[in-house]
Short mmCIF file of C-alpha atoms and ligand atoms in Angstrom, two decimals:
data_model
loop_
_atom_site.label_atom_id
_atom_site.label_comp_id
_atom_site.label_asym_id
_atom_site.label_seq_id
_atom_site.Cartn_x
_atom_site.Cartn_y
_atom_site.Cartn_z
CA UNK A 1 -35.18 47.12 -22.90
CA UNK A 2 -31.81 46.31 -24.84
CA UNK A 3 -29.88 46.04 -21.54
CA UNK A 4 -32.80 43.89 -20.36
CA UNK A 5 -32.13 41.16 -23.01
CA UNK A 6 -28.77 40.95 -22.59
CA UNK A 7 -28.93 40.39 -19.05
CA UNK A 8 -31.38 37.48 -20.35
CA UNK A 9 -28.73 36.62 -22.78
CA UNK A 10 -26.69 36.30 -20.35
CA UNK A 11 -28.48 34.44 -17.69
CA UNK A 12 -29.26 31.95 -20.79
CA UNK A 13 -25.52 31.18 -21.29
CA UNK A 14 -24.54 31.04 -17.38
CA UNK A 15 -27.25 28.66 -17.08
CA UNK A 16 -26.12 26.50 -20.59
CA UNK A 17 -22.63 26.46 -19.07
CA UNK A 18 -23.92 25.86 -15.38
CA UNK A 19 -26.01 22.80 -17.42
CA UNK A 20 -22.78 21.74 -18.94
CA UNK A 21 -20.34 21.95 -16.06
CA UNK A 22 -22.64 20.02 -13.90
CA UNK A 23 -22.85 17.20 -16.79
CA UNK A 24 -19.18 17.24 -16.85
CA UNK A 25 -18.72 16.83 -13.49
CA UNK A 26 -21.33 14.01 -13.65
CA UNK A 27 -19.53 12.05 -16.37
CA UNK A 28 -15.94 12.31 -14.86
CA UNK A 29 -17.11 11.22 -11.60
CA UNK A 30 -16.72 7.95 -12.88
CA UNK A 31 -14.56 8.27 -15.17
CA UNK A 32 -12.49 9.40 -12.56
CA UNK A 33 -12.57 6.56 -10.67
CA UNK A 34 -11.66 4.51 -14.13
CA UNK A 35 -8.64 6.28 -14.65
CA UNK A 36 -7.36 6.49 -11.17
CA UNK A 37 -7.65 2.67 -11.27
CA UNK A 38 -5.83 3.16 -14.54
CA UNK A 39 -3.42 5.41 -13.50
CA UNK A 40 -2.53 3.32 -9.91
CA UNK A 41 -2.06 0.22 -12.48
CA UNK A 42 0.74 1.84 -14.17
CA UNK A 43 1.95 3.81 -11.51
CA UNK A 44 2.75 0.38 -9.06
CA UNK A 45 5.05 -2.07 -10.33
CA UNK A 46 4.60 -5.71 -9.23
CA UNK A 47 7.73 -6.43 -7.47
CA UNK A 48 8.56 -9.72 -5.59
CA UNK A 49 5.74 -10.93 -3.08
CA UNK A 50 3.57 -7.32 -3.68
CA UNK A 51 1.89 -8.21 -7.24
CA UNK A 52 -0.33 -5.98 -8.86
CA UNK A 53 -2.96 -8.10 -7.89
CA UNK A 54 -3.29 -6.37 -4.98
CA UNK A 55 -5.35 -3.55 -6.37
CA UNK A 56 -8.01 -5.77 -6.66
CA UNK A 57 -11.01 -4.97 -4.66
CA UNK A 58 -14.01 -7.33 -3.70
CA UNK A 59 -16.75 -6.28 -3.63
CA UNK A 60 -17.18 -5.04 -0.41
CA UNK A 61 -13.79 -3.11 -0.74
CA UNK A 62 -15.64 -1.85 -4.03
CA UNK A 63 -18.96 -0.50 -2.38
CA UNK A 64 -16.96 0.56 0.55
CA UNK A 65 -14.31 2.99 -1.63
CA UNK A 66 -17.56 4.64 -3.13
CA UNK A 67 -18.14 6.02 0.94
CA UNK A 68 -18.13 8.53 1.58
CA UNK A 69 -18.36 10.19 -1.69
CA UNK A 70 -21.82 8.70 -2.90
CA UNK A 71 -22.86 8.75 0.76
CA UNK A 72 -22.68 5.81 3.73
CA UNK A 73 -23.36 2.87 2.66
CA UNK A 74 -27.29 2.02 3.03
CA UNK A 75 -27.82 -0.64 6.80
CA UNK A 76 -29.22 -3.36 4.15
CA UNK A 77 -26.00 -2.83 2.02
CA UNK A 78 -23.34 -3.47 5.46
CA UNK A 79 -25.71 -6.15 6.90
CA UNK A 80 -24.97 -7.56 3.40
CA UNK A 81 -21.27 -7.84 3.67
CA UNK A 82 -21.39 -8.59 7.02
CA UNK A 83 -23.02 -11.75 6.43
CA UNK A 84 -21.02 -12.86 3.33
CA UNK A 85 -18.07 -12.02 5.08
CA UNK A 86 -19.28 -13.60 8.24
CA UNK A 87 -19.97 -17.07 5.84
CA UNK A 88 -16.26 -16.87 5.19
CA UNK A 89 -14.55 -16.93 8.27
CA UNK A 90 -12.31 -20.06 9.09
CA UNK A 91 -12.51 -20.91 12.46
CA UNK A 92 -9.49 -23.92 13.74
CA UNK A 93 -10.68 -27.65 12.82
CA UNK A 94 -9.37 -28.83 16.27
CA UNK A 95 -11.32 -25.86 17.87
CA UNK A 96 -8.68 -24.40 20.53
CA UNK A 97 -8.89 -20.51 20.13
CA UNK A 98 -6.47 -19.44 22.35
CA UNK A 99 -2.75 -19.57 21.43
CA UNK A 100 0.40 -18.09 23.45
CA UNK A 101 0.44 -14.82 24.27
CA UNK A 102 4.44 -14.02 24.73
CA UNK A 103 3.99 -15.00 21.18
CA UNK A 104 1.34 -12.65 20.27
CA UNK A 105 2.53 -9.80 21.86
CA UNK A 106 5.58 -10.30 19.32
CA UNK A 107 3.43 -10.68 16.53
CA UNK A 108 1.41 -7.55 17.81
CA UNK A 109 4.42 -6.06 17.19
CA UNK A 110 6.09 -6.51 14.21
CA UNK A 111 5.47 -4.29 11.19
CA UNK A 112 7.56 -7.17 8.66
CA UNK A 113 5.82 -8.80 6.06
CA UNK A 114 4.15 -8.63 3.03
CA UNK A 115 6.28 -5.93 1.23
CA UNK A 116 8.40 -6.62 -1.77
CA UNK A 117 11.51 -6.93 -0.03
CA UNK A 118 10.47 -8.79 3.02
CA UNK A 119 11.27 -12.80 2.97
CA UNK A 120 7.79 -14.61 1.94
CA UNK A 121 9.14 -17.18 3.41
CA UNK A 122 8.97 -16.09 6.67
CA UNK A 123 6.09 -15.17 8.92
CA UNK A 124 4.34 -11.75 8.49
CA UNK A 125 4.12 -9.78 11.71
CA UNK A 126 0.72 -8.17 12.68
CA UNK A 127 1.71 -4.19 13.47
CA UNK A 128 -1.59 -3.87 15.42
CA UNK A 129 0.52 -1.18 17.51
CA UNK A 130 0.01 0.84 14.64
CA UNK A 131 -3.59 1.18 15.16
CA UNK A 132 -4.25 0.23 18.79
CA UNK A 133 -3.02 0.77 22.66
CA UNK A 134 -2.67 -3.02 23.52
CA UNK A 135 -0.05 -3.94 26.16
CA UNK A 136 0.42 -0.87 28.59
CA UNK A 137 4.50 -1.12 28.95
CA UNK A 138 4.11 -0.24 24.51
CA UNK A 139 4.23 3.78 24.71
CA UNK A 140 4.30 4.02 20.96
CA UNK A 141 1.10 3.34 19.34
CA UNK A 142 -1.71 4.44 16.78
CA UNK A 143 -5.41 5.11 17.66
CA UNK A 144 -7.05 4.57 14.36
CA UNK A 145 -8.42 1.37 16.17
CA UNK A 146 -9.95 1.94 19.91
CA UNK A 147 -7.48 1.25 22.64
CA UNK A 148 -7.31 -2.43 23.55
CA UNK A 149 -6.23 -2.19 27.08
CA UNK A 150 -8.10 -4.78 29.12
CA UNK A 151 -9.79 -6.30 26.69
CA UNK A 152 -9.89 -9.95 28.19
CA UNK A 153 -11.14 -8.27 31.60
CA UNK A 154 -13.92 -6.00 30.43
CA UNK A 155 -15.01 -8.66 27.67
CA UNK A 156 -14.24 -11.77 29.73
CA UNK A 157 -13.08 -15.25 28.26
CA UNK A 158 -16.65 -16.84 26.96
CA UNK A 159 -16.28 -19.37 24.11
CA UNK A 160 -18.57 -16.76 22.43
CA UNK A 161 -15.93 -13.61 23.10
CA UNK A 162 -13.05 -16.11 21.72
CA UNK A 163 -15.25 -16.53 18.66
CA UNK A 164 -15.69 -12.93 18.48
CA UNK A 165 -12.20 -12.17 18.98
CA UNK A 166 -10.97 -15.03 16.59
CA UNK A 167 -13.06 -14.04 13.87
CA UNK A 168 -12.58 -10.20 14.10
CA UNK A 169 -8.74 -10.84 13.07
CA UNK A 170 -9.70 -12.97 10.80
CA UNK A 171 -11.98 -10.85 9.00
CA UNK A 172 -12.97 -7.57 10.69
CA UNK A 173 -15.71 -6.88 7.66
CA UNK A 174 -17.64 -10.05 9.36
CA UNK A 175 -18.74 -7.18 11.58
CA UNK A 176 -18.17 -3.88 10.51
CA UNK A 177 -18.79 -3.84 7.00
CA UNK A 178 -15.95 -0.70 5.97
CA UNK A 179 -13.69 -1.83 8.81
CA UNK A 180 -10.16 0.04 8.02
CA UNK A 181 -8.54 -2.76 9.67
CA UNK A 182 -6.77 -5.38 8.09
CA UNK A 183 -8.26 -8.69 7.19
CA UNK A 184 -5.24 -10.71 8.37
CA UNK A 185 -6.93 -14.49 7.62
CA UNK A 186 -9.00 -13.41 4.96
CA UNK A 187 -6.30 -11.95 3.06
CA UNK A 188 -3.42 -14.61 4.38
CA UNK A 189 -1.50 -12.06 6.23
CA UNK A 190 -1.06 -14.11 9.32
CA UNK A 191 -1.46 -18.33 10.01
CA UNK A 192 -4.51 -19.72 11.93
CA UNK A 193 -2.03 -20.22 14.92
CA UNK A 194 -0.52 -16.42 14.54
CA UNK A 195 -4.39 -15.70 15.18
CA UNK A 196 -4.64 -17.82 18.06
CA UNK A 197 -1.58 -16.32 19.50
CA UNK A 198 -3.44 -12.94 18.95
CA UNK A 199 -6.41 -14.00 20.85
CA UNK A 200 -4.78 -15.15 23.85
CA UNK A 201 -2.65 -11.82 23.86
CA UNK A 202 -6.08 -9.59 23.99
CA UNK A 203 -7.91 -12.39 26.11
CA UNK A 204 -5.18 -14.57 28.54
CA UNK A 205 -5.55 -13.46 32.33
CA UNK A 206 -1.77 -13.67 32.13
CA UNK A 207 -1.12 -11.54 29.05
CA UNK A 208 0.01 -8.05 29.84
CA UNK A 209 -2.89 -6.50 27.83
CA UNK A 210 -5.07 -7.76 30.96
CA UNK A 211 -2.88 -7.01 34.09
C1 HEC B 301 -4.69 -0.19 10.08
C2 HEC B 301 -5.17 -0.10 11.44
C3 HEC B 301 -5.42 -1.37 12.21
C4 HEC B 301 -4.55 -2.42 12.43
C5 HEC B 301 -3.15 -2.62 11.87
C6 HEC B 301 -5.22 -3.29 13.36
N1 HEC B 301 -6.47 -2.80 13.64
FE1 HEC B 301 -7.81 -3.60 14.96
N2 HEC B 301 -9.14 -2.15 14.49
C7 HEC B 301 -8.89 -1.08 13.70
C8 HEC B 301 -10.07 -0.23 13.66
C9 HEC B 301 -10.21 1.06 12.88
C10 HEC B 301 -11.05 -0.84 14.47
C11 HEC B 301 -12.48 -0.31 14.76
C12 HEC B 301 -13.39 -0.69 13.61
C13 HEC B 301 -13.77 -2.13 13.65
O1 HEC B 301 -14.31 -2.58 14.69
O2 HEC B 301 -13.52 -2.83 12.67
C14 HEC B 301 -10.43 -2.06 14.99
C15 HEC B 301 -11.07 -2.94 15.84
C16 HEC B 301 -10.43 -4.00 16.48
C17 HEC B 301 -11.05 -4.89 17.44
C18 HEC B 301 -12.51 -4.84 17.90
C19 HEC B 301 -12.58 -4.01 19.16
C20 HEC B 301 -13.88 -4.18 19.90
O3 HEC B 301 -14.16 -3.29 20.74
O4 HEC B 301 -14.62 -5.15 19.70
C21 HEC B 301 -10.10 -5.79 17.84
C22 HEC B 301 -10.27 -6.92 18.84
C23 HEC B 301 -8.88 -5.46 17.13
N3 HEC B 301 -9.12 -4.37 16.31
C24 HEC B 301 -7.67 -6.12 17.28
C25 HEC B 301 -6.55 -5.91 16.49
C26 HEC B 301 -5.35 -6.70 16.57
C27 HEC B 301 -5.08 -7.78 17.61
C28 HEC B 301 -4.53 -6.26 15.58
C29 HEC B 301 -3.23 -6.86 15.13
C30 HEC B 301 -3.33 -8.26 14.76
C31 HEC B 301 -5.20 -5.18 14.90
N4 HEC B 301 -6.43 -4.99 15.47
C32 HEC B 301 -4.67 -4.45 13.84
C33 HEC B 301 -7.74 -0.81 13.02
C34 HEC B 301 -6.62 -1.64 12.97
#
């Protein structure tokens, strides 16, 4: 009997402390968020061009961050960014889509811009190698985005595929709502004609994306 209620003693304080580690772990979840923010503020300094400011989320960044670790984000909850993001996008007031591709394929390729010690003065390159197969004669590329190759001849050249095209690099989260890529109009990485340059490099029969 004696050994029987200490066993029950027992099993009352693993489950007090079960009860309480699970509360903890509740609390600090976020909390932990809190003071990582905290922590990333005083960690980063705001040098030149790259201010602090930066750590700012929207609020799709916001709900997006919270993936995967409170779960994917509900359909209602992406259709919802989607369409505020959609709302947002800029499209050219004299309506030409298409820029110059030798152009584009040297903004595809340039990882300068945006960082503290880069010029602001000058244009901000694109570095979609760093995510994507575009041009076939590039050997050195990422594949966090799918491979571009051929875009222009698998999609073809519809007004509606150059408004697809246009606004995706202006604001991928127009579409996919946690998109890891970057928002290059939104955010004012790249000019309206940088864009257009980027269009005609993934959708010009002459660019070498399409050959
Ligand atoms: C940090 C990585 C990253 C960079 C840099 C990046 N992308 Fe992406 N891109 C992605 C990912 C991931 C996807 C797939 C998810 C999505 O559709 O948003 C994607 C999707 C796309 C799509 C849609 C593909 C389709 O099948 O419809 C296009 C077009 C595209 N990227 C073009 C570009 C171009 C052009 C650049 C440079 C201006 C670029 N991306 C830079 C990550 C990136």
């Amino acid at each position: 009997m004696k050994i029987m209620s200490i066993s029950n003693k027992s099993l009352d304080v693993l489950l007090a402390v079960g009860l309480l580690t699970s509360c903890v772990a509740f609390v600090s979840d976020s909390e932990y968020r809190a003071q990582a923010m905290k922590l990333m503020g005083a960690d980063f300094k705001a040098r030149g061009q790259a201010g602090l400011d930066r750590l700012n989320q929207d609020e799709a960044n916001a709900a997006c961050s919270r993936t995967p670790a409170d779960g994917p984000l509900s359909k209602s909850a992406s259709a919802a960014i989607e369409k505020a993001n959609f709302a947002r996008l800029k499209y050219p007031a004299d309506g030409k889509l298409l820029g110059d591709w030798r152009e584009g394929e040297r903004i595809a390729q340039s990882g300068v811009g945006k960082q503290f010690n880069d010029d602001p003065s000058r244009p901000a390159g694109a570095n979609c190698y760093a995510c994507h197969q575009l041009a076939p004669k590039e050997l050195s590329f990422g594949t966090i985005g799918p491979s571009l190759l051929g875009f222009g001849k698998l999609r073809g050249t519809s007004r509606a595929i150059q408004e697809y095209t246009f606004g995706k690099l202006y604001n991928p989260q127009a579409y996919t709502a946690c998109s890891n890529m970057p928002r290059f109009g939104h955010n004012g990485i790249l000019t309206e004609a940088q864009i257009k340059d980027l269009v005609a490099l993934l959708l010009d029969p002459e660019s070498p994306v399409n050959k």
